[in-house]
Structure formats: structure tokens, C-alpha cells
Tab-separated table of C-alpha atoms and ligand atoms in Angstrom:
chain	number	residue	atom	x	y	z
O	1	MET	CA	111.452	62.339	109.360
O	2	GLU	CA	110.037	65.230	107.361
O	3	THR	CA	106.585	66.819	107.371
O	4	LYS	CA	104.376	65.157	104.748
O	5	ASN	CA	101.474	67.589	104.768
O	6	ILE	CA	103.180	70.863	103.937
O	7	GLY	CA	100.531	73.536	103.441
O	8	LEU	CA	97.831	70.964	104.338
O	9	ARG	CA	97.231	70.381	100.583
O	10	GLY	CA	94.448	67.828	100.086
O	11	ILE	CA	93.908	67.209	103.813
O	12	GLU	CA	90.224	67.144	104.779
O	13	VAL	CA	89.777	68.878	108.133
O	14	ALA	CA	86.024	69.541	108.430
O	15	ASP	CA	82.645	69.058	106.790
O	16	THR	CA	81.036	72.074	105.169
O	17	LYS	CA	77.694	72.765	103.509
O	18	ILE	CA	78.692	76.210	102.280
O	19	SER	CA	80.585	75.804	99.008
O	20	ASN	CA	82.444	73.295	96.887
O	21	ILE	CA	85.141	73.408	94.222
O	22	ASP	CA	85.651	70.819	91.524
O	23	GLY	CA	89.275	71.591	90.726
O	24	GLU	CA	89.411	69.187	87.773
O	25	LYS	CA	86.266	70.446	86.030
O	26	GLY	CA	86.680	74.095	87.075
O	27	LYS	CA	83.363	74.365	88.900
O	28	LEU	CA	82.449	76.384	91.967
O	29	ILE	CA	79.121	76.082	93.767
O	30	TYR	CA	77.692	78.036	96.678
O	31	ARG	CA	75.229	75.905	98.679
O	32	GLY	CA	74.543	73.821	95.579
O	33	TYR	CA	74.175	76.672	93.077
O	34	ASP	CA	76.666	77.185	90.250
O	35	ILE	CA	78.360	80.594	90.318
O	36	PHE	CA	77.695	81.054	86.576
O	37	GLU	CA	73.973	81.020	87.291
O	38	LEU	CA	74.287	83.188	90.407
O	39	THR	CA	76.209	85.889	88.525
O	40	LYS	CA	73.591	85.904	85.760
O	41	LYS	CA	70.465	85.862	87.907
O	42	SER	CA	71.316	86.930	91.460
O	43	SER	CA	72.691	89.902	93.368
O	44	TYR	CA	75.436	90.049	95.975
O	45	GLU	CA	72.800	90.458	98.692
O	46	GLU	CA	71.015	87.260	97.593
O	47	THR	CA	74.360	85.478	97.429
O	48	ALA	CA	75.376	86.642	100.899
O	49	TYR	CA	72.023	85.482	102.259
O	50	LEU	CA	72.459	82.136	100.486
O	51	LEU	CA	75.897	81.616	102.036
O	52	LEU	CA	74.724	82.529	105.525
O	53	HIS	CA	71.500	80.519	105.392
O	54	ASP	CA	70.827	77.294	103.663
O	55	ASP	CA	69.044	78.575	100.573
O	56	LEU	CA	68.241	81.570	98.406
O	57	PRO	CA	65.962	84.112	100.116
O	58	THR	CA	62.274	84.563	99.346
O	59	LYS	CA	61.196	88.085	98.345
O	60	GLU	CA	60.293	88.882	101.957
O	61	GLN	CA	63.510	87.428	103.340
O	62	LEU	CA	65.563	89.423	100.831
O	63	ALA	CA	63.717	92.640	101.639
O	64	GLN	CA	64.309	92.086	105.349
O	65	PHE	CA	67.981	91.228	104.775
O	66	LYS	CA	68.504	94.376	102.682
O	67	SER	CA	66.748	96.494	105.273
O	68	LYS	CA	69.013	95.108	108.018
O	69	LEU	CA	72.063	95.829	105.846
O	70	ASN	CA	70.842	99.388	105.307
O	71	GLU	CA	70.447	99.956	109.028
O	72	ALA	CA	73.893	98.528	109.729
O	73	ARG	CA	75.874	100.435	107.067
O	74	TRP	CA	76.733	103.344	109.358
O	75	ILE	CA	79.988	103.352	111.271
O	76	PRO	CA	80.513	105.244	114.531
O	77	LYS	CA	81.515	108.907	114.247
O	78	ARG	CA	84.378	108.234	116.671
O	79	MET	CA	85.718	105.625	114.250
O	80	GLN	CA	85.690	108.153	111.429
O	81	ILE	CA	87.574	110.627	113.634
O	82	ASN	CA	90.045	107.940	114.583
O	83	MET	CA	90.746	107.295	110.883
O	84	GLY	CA	92.018	110.856	110.634
O	85	ASN	CA	94.816	109.920	113.056
O	86	TRP	CA	96.224	107.262	110.742
O	87	ARG	CA	99.100	107.866	108.303
O	88	LYS	CA	97.560	108.619	104.904
O	89	ASP	CA	99.924	106.118	103.257
O	90	ALA	CA	99.013	103.297	105.680
O	91	ASP	CA	98.129	100.039	103.937
O	92	PRO	CA	94.310	99.900	103.639
O	93	MET	CA	94.369	96.225	104.655
O	94	ASP	CA	96.075	97.160	107.949
O	95	MET	CA	93.486	99.874	108.476
O	96	LEU	CA	90.645	97.474	107.674
O	97	GLN	CA	91.958	94.761	109.963
O	98	ALA	CA	92.335	97.221	112.825
O	99	PHE	CA	88.876	98.776	112.412
O	100	VAL	CA	87.084	95.456	112.015
O	101	SER	CA	88.697	94.289	115.200
O	102	ALA	CA	87.815	97.619	116.840
O	103	LEU	CA	84.101	97.148	116.051
O	104	ALA	CA	83.900	94.955	119.141
O	105	GLY	CA	85.049	97.915	121.220
O	106	TYR	CA	82.525	100.392	119.862
O	107	TYR	CA	79.381	98.465	120.658
O	108	ASP	CA	78.152	96.620	123.692
O	109	GLU	CA	77.202	93.366	122.027
O	110	GLU	CA	76.041	89.851	122.634
O	111	PHE	CA	78.327	87.291	121.011
O	112	ALA	CA	77.500	83.905	122.430
O	113	THR	CA	74.471	82.743	120.430
O	114	LYS	CA	73.988	81.723	116.816
O	115	GLU	CA	71.364	84.455	116.403
O	116	ALA	CA	73.840	87.064	117.673
O	117	SER	CA	76.398	85.780	115.169
O	118	TYR	CA	73.958	86.444	112.300
O	119	ASP	CA	73.654	90.041	113.542
O	120	LYS	CA	77.442	90.353	113.594
O	121	ALA	CA	77.591	88.901	110.075
O	122	ILE	CA	75.180	91.572	108.836
O	123	ASN	CA	77.156	94.214	110.672
O	124	LEU	CA	80.396	93.098	109.014
O	125	ILE	CA	78.931	92.761	105.514
O	126	ALA	CA	77.344	96.205	105.853
O	127	LYS	CA	80.161	98.064	107.593
O	128	ILE	CA	83.279	96.819	105.776
O	129	PRO	CA	82.419	98.727	102.557
O	130	THR	CA	81.682	101.853	104.627
O	131	ILE	CA	84.994	101.545	106.485
O	132	ILE	CA	86.924	101.223	103.208
O	133	ALA	CA	85.095	104.031	101.398
O	134	SER	CA	85.429	106.290	104.462
O	135	TRP	CA	89.151	105.584	104.639
O	136	GLN	CA	89.529	106.457	100.974
O	137	ARG	CA	87.764	109.790	101.525
O	138	VAL	CA	89.750	110.561	104.687
O	139	ARG	CA	93.114	109.851	103.108
O	140	ASP	CA	92.172	112.014	100.112
O	141	GLY	CA	91.231	114.833	102.495
O	142	LEU	CA	87.561	114.673	101.396
O	143	GLU	CA	84.286	114.639	103.339
O	144	ILE	CA	83.038	111.165	104.223
O	145	ILE	CA	79.878	110.269	102.287
O	146	ASP	CA	77.091	108.576	104.207
O	147	PRO	CA	75.505	105.401	102.810
O	148	ASP	CA	72.415	105.930	100.657
O	149	PRO	CA	69.512	103.652	101.688
O	150	SER	CA	68.067	103.795	98.160
O	151	LEU	CA	71.121	102.001	96.754
O	152	ASP	CA	72.016	98.319	96.762
O	153	HIS	CA	75.245	96.985	98.198
O	154	ALA	CA	77.533	97.300	95.152
O	155	ALA	CA	76.222	100.713	94.118
O	156	ASN	CA	76.404	102.013	97.688
O	157	PHE	CA	80.111	101.279	97.937
O	158	LEU	CA	80.914	103.007	94.638
O	159	TYR	CA	78.744	105.950	95.669
O	160	MET	CA	80.440	106.312	99.075
O	161	MET	CA	83.844	106.199	97.339
O	162	PHE	CA	83.229	108.539	94.434
O	163	GLY	CA	80.223	110.636	95.486
O	164	GLU	CA	78.360	109.653	92.307
O	165	LYS	CA	75.840	106.899	91.745
O	166	PRO	CA	77.189	104.382	89.221
O	167	ASP	CA	75.266	103.581	86.031
O	168	LYS	CA	73.479	100.223	85.864
O	169	GLU	CA	76.185	98.556	83.739
O	170	ILE	CA	78.988	99.490	86.140
O	171	GLU	CA	76.838	98.500	89.122
O	172	LYS	CA	76.206	95.065	87.568
O	173	ILE	CA	79.903	94.557	86.799
O	174	PHE	CA	80.901	95.403	90.361
O	175	ASP	CA	78.063	93.330	91.832
O	176	THR	CA	79.246	90.358	89.728
O	177	CYS	CA	82.783	90.793	91.082
O	178	LEU	CA	81.364	90.702	94.610
O	179	ILE	CA	79.362	87.529	93.909
O	180	LEU	CA	82.439	85.794	92.478
O	181	HIS	CA	84.667	86.552	95.450
O	182	ALA	CA	82.101	85.720	98.154
O	183	ASP	CA	83.288	82.231	99.085
O	184	HIS	CA	85.804	79.611	98.091
O	185	THR	CA	85.715	76.737	100.587
O	186	PHE	CA	88.786	76.379	102.797
O	187	ASN	CA	90.988	79.046	101.190
O	188	ALA	CA	93.734	80.525	103.367
O	189	SER	CA	91.728	83.355	104.940
O	190	THR	CA	88.580	81.296	105.493
O	191	PHE	CA	90.593	78.567	107.146
O	192	VAL	CA	92.142	81.202	109.408
O	193	ALA	CA	88.641	82.511	110.249
O	194	ARG	CA	87.462	78.990	111.081
O	195	GLN	CA	90.576	78.262	113.077
O	196	VAL	CA	90.065	81.365	115.223
O	197	ALA	CA	86.333	80.588	115.568
O	198	SER	CA	87.214	77.048	116.662
O	199	THR	CA	88.698	78.544	119.846
O	200	ARG	CA	85.219	80.133	120.423
O	201	ALA	CA	86.615	83.601	119.788
O	202	HIS	CA	83.941	85.977	118.472
O	203	MET	CA	83.009	86.936	114.925
O	204	TYR	CA	84.963	90.231	114.735
O	205	SER	CA	88.089	88.585	116.044
O	206	ALA	CA	87.877	85.742	113.512
O	207	ALA	CA	87.091	88.144	110.652
O	208	SER	CA	89.990	90.454	111.464
O	209	ALA	CA	92.378	87.476	111.516
O	210	ALA	CA	91.019	86.466	108.103
O	211	ILE	CA	91.702	89.976	106.798
O	212	GLY	CA	95.325	89.566	107.887
O	213	ALA	CA	95.566	86.299	105.957
O	214	LEU	CA	93.908	87.804	102.898
O	215	SER	CA	96.444	90.636	102.748
O	216	GLY	CA	99.356	88.376	101.714
O	217	GLU	CA	100.421	88.449	98.063
O	218	LEU	CA	100.008	84.700	97.590
O	219	HIS	CA	96.334	85.085	98.521
O	220	GLY	CA	94.137	88.206	98.223
O	221	GLY	CA	97.119	90.530	97.866
O	222	ALA	CA	97.791	89.074	94.414
O	223	ASN	CA	95.229	91.333	92.704
O	224	THR	CA	97.128	94.487	93.687
O	225	GLU	CA	100.373	92.851	92.548
O	226	VAL	CA	98.754	91.968	89.200
O	227	MET	CA	97.937	95.624	88.541
O	228	LYS	CA	101.457	96.701	89.524
O	229	MET	CA	102.744	94.112	87.037
O	230	LEU	CA	100.434	95.349	84.249
O	231	LEU	CA	101.551	98.939	84.805
O	232	GLU	CA	105.203	97.914	84.806
O	233	ILE	CA	104.729	95.949	81.577
O	234	GLY	CA	102.959	99.003	80.144
O	235	THR	CA	102.501	97.897	76.520
O	236	ILE	CA	101.393	94.770	74.762
O	237	ASP	CA	104.766	94.454	72.988
O	238	ASN	CA	106.541	94.313	76.319
O	239	VAL	CA	104.534	91.357	77.651
O	240	VAL	CA	106.525	88.479	76.154
O	241	PRO	CA	110.046	89.684	77.140
O	242	TRP	CA	108.806	90.748	80.613
O	243	ILE	CA	107.136	87.422	81.417
O	244	LYS	CA	109.967	85.345	79.914
O	245	GLU	CA	112.588	87.156	81.955
O	246	ARG	CA	110.644	86.781	85.233
O	247	MET	CA	109.876	83.114	84.680
O	248	GLU	CA	113.436	82.280	83.652
O	249	LYS	CA	114.527	83.756	87.005
O	250	GLY	CA	112.003	81.455	88.753
O	251	GLU	CA	109.712	84.315	89.774
O	252	ARG	CA	105.941	83.831	90.042
O	253	ILE	CA	103.503	85.588	87.778
O	254	MET	CA	100.765	87.013	89.959
O	255	GLY	CA	97.200	86.050	89.048
O	256	MET	CA	98.344	82.748	87.555
O	257	GLY	CA	98.168	79.316	89.192
O	258	HIS	CA	95.926	77.918	91.876
O	259	ALA	CA	96.298	75.415	94.680
O	260	VAL	CA	93.038	73.620	93.812
O	261	TYR	CA	92.061	74.335	90.188
O	262	LYS	CA	93.857	72.163	87.696
O	263	THR	CA	92.019	73.921	84.892
O	264	TYR	CA	90.602	77.395	84.245
O	265	ASP	CA	89.298	79.029	87.441
O	266	PRO	CA	85.592	79.558	86.598
O	267	ARG	CA	85.682	82.968	88.265
O	268	ALA	CA	88.454	84.017	85.879
O	269	THR	CA	86.272	82.991	82.906
O	270	ILE	CA	83.551	85.421	84.003
O	271	LEU	CA	85.933	88.187	85.062
O	272	LYS	CA	87.816	87.939	81.770
O	273	GLU	CA	84.614	88.776	79.901
O	274	LEU	CA	83.887	91.713	82.232
O	275	SER	CA	87.412	93.045	81.752
O	276	ARG	CA	87.012	92.689	77.968
O	277	LYS	CA	83.735	94.652	78.115
O	278	LEU	CA	85.278	97.432	80.209
O	279	GLY	CA	88.335	97.556	77.943
O	280	ALA	CA	86.032	98.092	74.962
O	281	LYS	CA	83.990	100.710	76.866
O	282	THR	CA	86.981	102.712	78.153
O	283	GLY	CA	89.436	102.163	75.301
O	284	GLU	CA	92.131	101.326	77.868
O	285	PRO	CA	94.703	98.604	77.019
O	286	TRP	CA	94.579	96.590	80.255
O	287	TYR	CA	92.370	93.754	79.064
O	288	ASP	CA	94.575	93.131	76.015
O	289	ILE	CA	97.752	93.248	78.097
O	290	THR	CA	96.272	90.888	80.688
O	291	GLU	CA	95.212	88.414	78.034
O	292	LYS	CA	98.722	88.422	76.597
O	293	VAL	CA	100.111	87.845	80.114
O	294	GLU	CA	97.818	84.827	80.374
O	295	THR	CA	98.816	83.241	77.052
O	296	THR	CA	102.523	83.989	77.512
O	297	THR	CA	102.633	82.513	81.023
O	298	ILE	CA	100.852	79.376	79.808
O	299	GLU	CA	103.344	78.976	76.924
O	300	GLU	CA	106.406	79.676	79.072
O	301	MET	CA	105.250	77.282	81.799
O	302	LYS	CA	104.873	74.545	79.192
O	303	LYS	CA	108.287	75.322	77.674
O	304	GLN	CA	110.208	75.750	80.925
O	305	LYS	CA	108.571	73.166	83.210
O	306	GLY	CA	106.339	71.066	80.963
O	307	LYS	CA	103.416	71.972	83.254
O	308	ASP	CA	99.994	73.554	82.782
O	309	ILE	CA	99.024	76.782	84.490
O	310	TYR	CA	95.792	78.822	84.311
O	311	PRO	CA	94.589	82.234	85.449
O	312	ASN	CA	93.075	82.564	88.896
O	313	VAL	CA	90.441	85.014	90.161
O	314	ASP	CA	92.975	87.810	90.604
O	315	LEU	CA	94.267	88.051	87.034
O	316	TYR	CA	91.301	89.833	85.473
O	317	SER	CA	89.812	91.480	88.585
O	318	ALA	CA	92.856	93.777	88.731
O	319	SER	CA	92.172	95.447	85.372
O	320	ILE	CA	88.431	95.644	86.118
O	321	TYR	CA	88.984	97.601	89.324
O	322	TYR	CA	91.586	99.787	87.618
O	323	MET	CA	89.171	100.649	84.813
O	324	LEU	CA	86.510	101.410	87.439
O	325	LYS	CA	89.035	104.010	88.758
O	326	ILE	CA	89.426	102.267	92.077
O	327	PRO	CA	92.829	102.977	93.656
O	328	MET	CA	95.079	99.952	93.214
O	329	ASP	CA	95.714	99.349	96.896
O	330	LEU	CA	91.960	98.929	97.440
O	331	ASN	CA	91.837	95.782	95.266
O	332	THR	CA	92.446	93.494	98.226
O	333	PRO	CA	90.101	95.397	100.593
O	334	ILE	CA	87.404	94.988	97.916
O	335	PHE	CA	88.071	91.261	97.999
O	336	ALA	CA	87.307	91.502	101.738
O	337	ILE	CA	84.068	93.436	101.062
O	338	SER	CA	82.851	90.351	99.264
O	339	ARG	CA	84.587	87.481	101.077
O	340	VAL	CA	83.294	88.570	104.481
O	341	ALA	CA	79.978	86.856	103.642
O	342	GLY	CA	81.844	83.577	103.211
O	343	TRP	CA	83.955	84.112	106.319
O	344	ALA	CA	80.861	84.831	108.404
O	345	ALA	CA	79.057	81.753	107.072
O	346	HIS	CA	82.076	79.574	107.861
O	347	ILE	CA	82.534	81.098	111.320
O	348	ILE	CA	78.878	80.313	112.129
O	349	GLU	CA	79.215	76.785	110.718
O	350	GLU	CA	82.406	76.231	112.694
O	351	LYS	CA	80.909	77.415	115.978
O	352	PHE	CA	77.351	76.185	115.744
O	353	ALA	CA	77.356	73.038	113.581
O	354	GLU	CA	74.579	70.842	114.872
O	355	ALA	CA	75.232	67.543	113.100
O	356	ALA	CA	78.120	65.208	113.809
O	357	PRO	CA	80.988	65.309	113.141
O	358	LYS	CA	81.060	68.606	115.010
O	359	PRO	CA	84.144	70.763	114.423
O	360	ALA	CA	86.787	70.656	117.134
O	361	LEU	CA	89.521	73.076	118.158
O	362	TYR	CA	92.129	72.925	115.357
O	363	ARG	CA	95.367	71.551	116.705
O	364	PRO	CA	97.618	69.949	114.068
O	365	LYS	CA	100.920	68.265	114.809
O	366	ALA	CA	104.360	69.460	113.758
O	367	VAL	CA	107.466	67.381	113.067
O	368	TYR	CA	110.209	68.638	115.349
O	369	VAL	CA	113.496	68.941	113.412
O	370	GLY	CA	115.283	71.293	115.850
O	371	LYS	CA	118.220	70.851	118.240
O	372	TYR	CA	118.380	67.473	120.003
O	373	CYS	CA	120.986	66.723	122.700
O	374	GLY	CA	119.661	63.344	123.888
O	375	PRO	CA	116.726	62.221	126.031
O	376	GLU	CA	117.643	64.536	128.957
O	377	GLY	CA	117.534	67.658	126.780
O	378	CYS	CA	120.356	70.189	126.223
O	379	GLU	CA	122.486	71.464	129.054
O	380	TYR	CA	121.228	74.897	130.144
O	381	LYS	CA	124.052	77.477	130.302
O	382	GLU	CA	123.681	80.527	132.553
O	383	LEU	CA	123.700	83.836	130.660
O	384	ASP	CA	127.326	84.816	131.416
O	385	LEU	CA	128.637	81.355	130.410
O	386	ARG	CA	127.128	81.559	126.908
O	387	LYS	CA	129.423	82.420	123.973
F	401	ACO	N1	104.039	81.814	88.157
F	401	ACO	C1	105.092	81.037	87.843
F	401	ACO	N2	105.243	79.792	88.321
F	401	ACO	C2	104.286	79.313	89.126
F	401	ACO	C3	103.160	80.063	89.493
F	401	ACO	C4	103.070	81.368	88.967
F	401	ACO	N3	102.038	82.137	89.269
F	401	ACO	N4	102.369	79.335	90.293
F	401	ACO	C5	102.975	78.171	90.460
F	401	ACO	N5	104.143	78.162	89.761
F	401	ACO	C6	105.100	77.074	89.691
F	401	ACO	C7	105.927	77.037	90.967
F	401	ACO	O1	107.097	77.818	90.862
F	401	ACO	C8	106.222	75.571	91.088
F	401	ACO	O2	107.288	75.201	90.243
F	401	ACO	P1	108.327	74.040	90.719
F	401	ACO	O3	107.471	72.796	90.823
F	401	ACO	O4	109.323	74.017	89.635
F	401	ACO	O5	108.843	74.477	92.058
F	401	ACO	C9	104.973	74.906	90.529
F	401	ACO	O6	104.368	75.861	89.667
F	401	ACO	C10	103.981	74.526	91.598
F	401	ACO	O7	103.886	75.594	92.521
F	401	ACO	P2	103.143	75.484	93.921
F	401	ACO	O8	103.367	76.711	94.746
F	401	ACO	O9	103.428	74.155	94.543
F	401	ACO	O10	101.697	75.414	93.370
F	401	ACO	P3	100.454	75.681	94.141
F	401	ACO	O11	99.428	75.142	93.263
F	401	ACO	O12	100.474	75.191	95.518
F	401	ACO	O13	100.438	77.290	94.201
F	401	ACO	C11	99.718	79.468	94.287
F	401	ACO	C12	99.307	78.010	94.210
F	401	ACO	C13	100.413	79.768	95.629
F	401	ACO	C14	98.467	80.324	94.188
F	401	ACO	C15	100.690	79.777	93.117
F	401	ACO	O14	100.136	79.411	91.892
F	401	ACO	C16	101.131	81.237	93.092
F	401	ACO	O15	102.046	81.603	93.809
F	401	ACO	N6	100.474	82.083	92.237
F	401	ACO	C17	100.793	83.469	92.178
F	401	ACO	C18	100.104	84.227	93.313
F	401	ACO	C19	98.630	84.355	93.104
F	401	ACO	O16	98.153	84.699	92.032
F	401	ACO	N7	97.876	84.128	94.186
F	401	ACO	C20	96.408	84.210	94.174
F	401	ACO	C21	95.820	82.848	94.274
F	401	ACO	S1	94.064	82.898	94.219
F	401	ACO	C22	93.664	83.511	95.757
F	401	ACO	O17	94.274	83.241	96.736
F	401	ACO	C23	92.567	84.399	95.848
């Protein structure tokens, strides 16, 4: 017998009120609201609040949420000093995972209640950008820049990284990227977060496990790989031969394909437009090259396998971050800056769901296909009798 449910594709494992994907129509909603509308009318802070609570915040609720984020943006001095002990070429995702996990060791905190989990969620949403920006400054041998309470979430991160406040257009572009990456139902990292939370482990533990899952190149790591690919391709004329050669060898084109969407990923539609805008603003070729990668992969997939393939969220985010001068290996950490709102919402839902069916400890079955020596088991050989 062989496992039927490889990768758990299509298996429903829990109820959620947080987000939903229509993979056929290419729609993504957060708590009932379409992401197209959220990116046009909302901010990342409103979106994070929406994911954590059941609806968009009122003016007062938003002001209070922003004020809590402002208070929580600081990270302990000892953590900043500790960053100086890391190798400068360490992977930022490893650093992020370690420091998120370490947050539990820096503070004496209450974890058991739902209310306490909301505080941890705010702490994570606020501190992850500070951890990443601080790491960037430390590894560049520069002074760490403190958060600026006059700035919103997106602008604060760019300010802490670069030491300059971004203009409104750049702030809006980055804020839109954060909104688009904030949640995506039971994606790999969110499922990991929920799985860890299902054991009743605390918020930091579940979030750091999710960061580990996000780092892989088939998930959040794809956006860094996309930029490496674009740089290797280098020119628009090189796109067709480069993609053809890789696909003929059976290699995957990063940023293309999705486990759920059977049509255009709606996030890619919005990001494509942002990348186009930035390409026009900066005069850099990355939007044009990315678009050619998209069309060539679609054509080659049709020719070689008779199948359809579409861009996912990572295809156009890579060139956006590159044109914003963000170091390439921070693409995936930036994904975490945004996705942590979704992780936190799912962790809270997993641990504190009130209505039946309540989530249970995840414990799937495996099909054993290993050694079998009969009903009594294999004969155990002492160490010096083994060959
Ligand atoms: N490039 C070339 N071929 C591809 C790609 C790709 N990007 N994606 C899928 N295929 C092919 C596979 O080789 C396979 O061909 P086969 O049937 O001949 O073996 C077929 O399409 C189906 O592949 P699966 O892995 O079964 O498709 P699935 O839908 O489960 O894969 C996945 C989804 C893992 C994201 C895949 O499309 C992929 O590897 N993409 C590249 C990595 C990437 O961009 N990841 C980011 C995803 S979005 C996110 O996690 C944030």
C-alpha cells in the first residue's frame, strides 16, 4: 500500500474564519474582504488587526492598535549586542528564527490566556521588522536605528533599514506588499505554526517554527531565488534560452506555479503592476525581464507538458524589493514581517477556538513501507555480530 495523501493536498484538517482562497477563480479574502479592496483602501496595520480580530478596526481601535505596536517596536539592548556575535554572512532567516524564539527568554511573560496571546501577537508584529532592520545594520557595521513613533509600520521598517524616511509612493508600495503577504490560509508555514500551537506550545515557539518552514525555497525562500534567477538571466534577450534550457532539464522556475491556484495568483496581479511602476520610476530592467520569464515559462510548460502554469506571489515581489534597494537575502525575512500577522491569528484560532469542531492535536498517520521480517519483528543482532 502507498500513501494516498502525499503533501496533504486537498485534505481539510480544520475550520478557519481567517482567510479563504478560491483557487479556480484566483480570489483571496481575509475575514471576508477581498485583498484587491484591502490593498486599495487599507493599511497593513488595519489588515493585521482584521486578521487578528473578526473585523476591520474602528478609528479608536486602530489608534490603540498602532499605539501598542509603537510601544512594542523596541528590542532588548542585550539582543542587539548578541547580534554582533553572529557571523555577518549568516542567513537572515536563521538569525530571525533564533531571535524570535529567544524573545521568550528576554521577557518574563504570561502565555496561557487568549488575551496574553494578543499581546504576544503585537510583540511579534512590532519586533520582527526591528530585528531584521537591526541585523542589517549590524552586519553592515552601522549603528542600529531606533524605531520612529511618528512613522507607520511599512515606513518604520524602511527607515530603520536605510536611515531615511521613504516618500509616500514607496511607503504605499511597501505597505501593499505587506498587506498581500499577510495571510494565505493553510500554507506550509501557517500549517506548521498551527501544528506547533496544537501541542499548546506558546506563540513565540510556534512563530519561530513557522519561520523555519518559510525559509525553504519551495515556500517563502522562492522570492530570493527569483531575484538570483533574474540576475543570472541578466538581459531580456537571454530569457528564452535560459528558461528553455532549465525546463528541458526538468528544473523548476521559481516564482511560477502554485499548489492551490489554478489560475493567476491575485497577489501576483497586484505585485506585477507595482513592479511595472517601479521599473518605470527607476529605469531598471527587472520588470521587463520578469514579465518575459512569466510568458516564456507559460509557453514552455504548454509545449513541454501540455499544462498551464501561472506566476505566484514571489515572481514580482523579488524585483520590487530589489528596486527598493533591499538586500536580496532579506526578501524572505520581509515575507515574515508581513505573514506573522497571519501566523499569530491562526495560532490564536488553533489554541482558543470556542465553537465546535475545536481543533485537536495534529497527529496524522503514515504508511509504513520499511523493513518487515514477520509478525515477531526482525532478529536483533548484538553490535559485534553485525556486518
Ligand atoms: N517550474 C517548472 N515546472 C513546474 C513548476 C515550476 N515552477 N511548478 C510546477 N511544475 C511542474 C512540476 O515539475 C510537475 O511536473 P510533472 O507533473 O511532469 O512532474 C507539475 O508542474 C506539477 O508540480 P507539483 O509540484 O505537483 O505542483 P504543485 O502545484 O504541488 O507545486 C509548487 C506547487 C511547489 C509551488 C511548485 O509550483 C513549485 O515548485 N514552484 C516553484 C517554487 C515557488 O515559486 N514556490 C513559491 C510558492 S508560493 C509560496 O509558497 C509563497
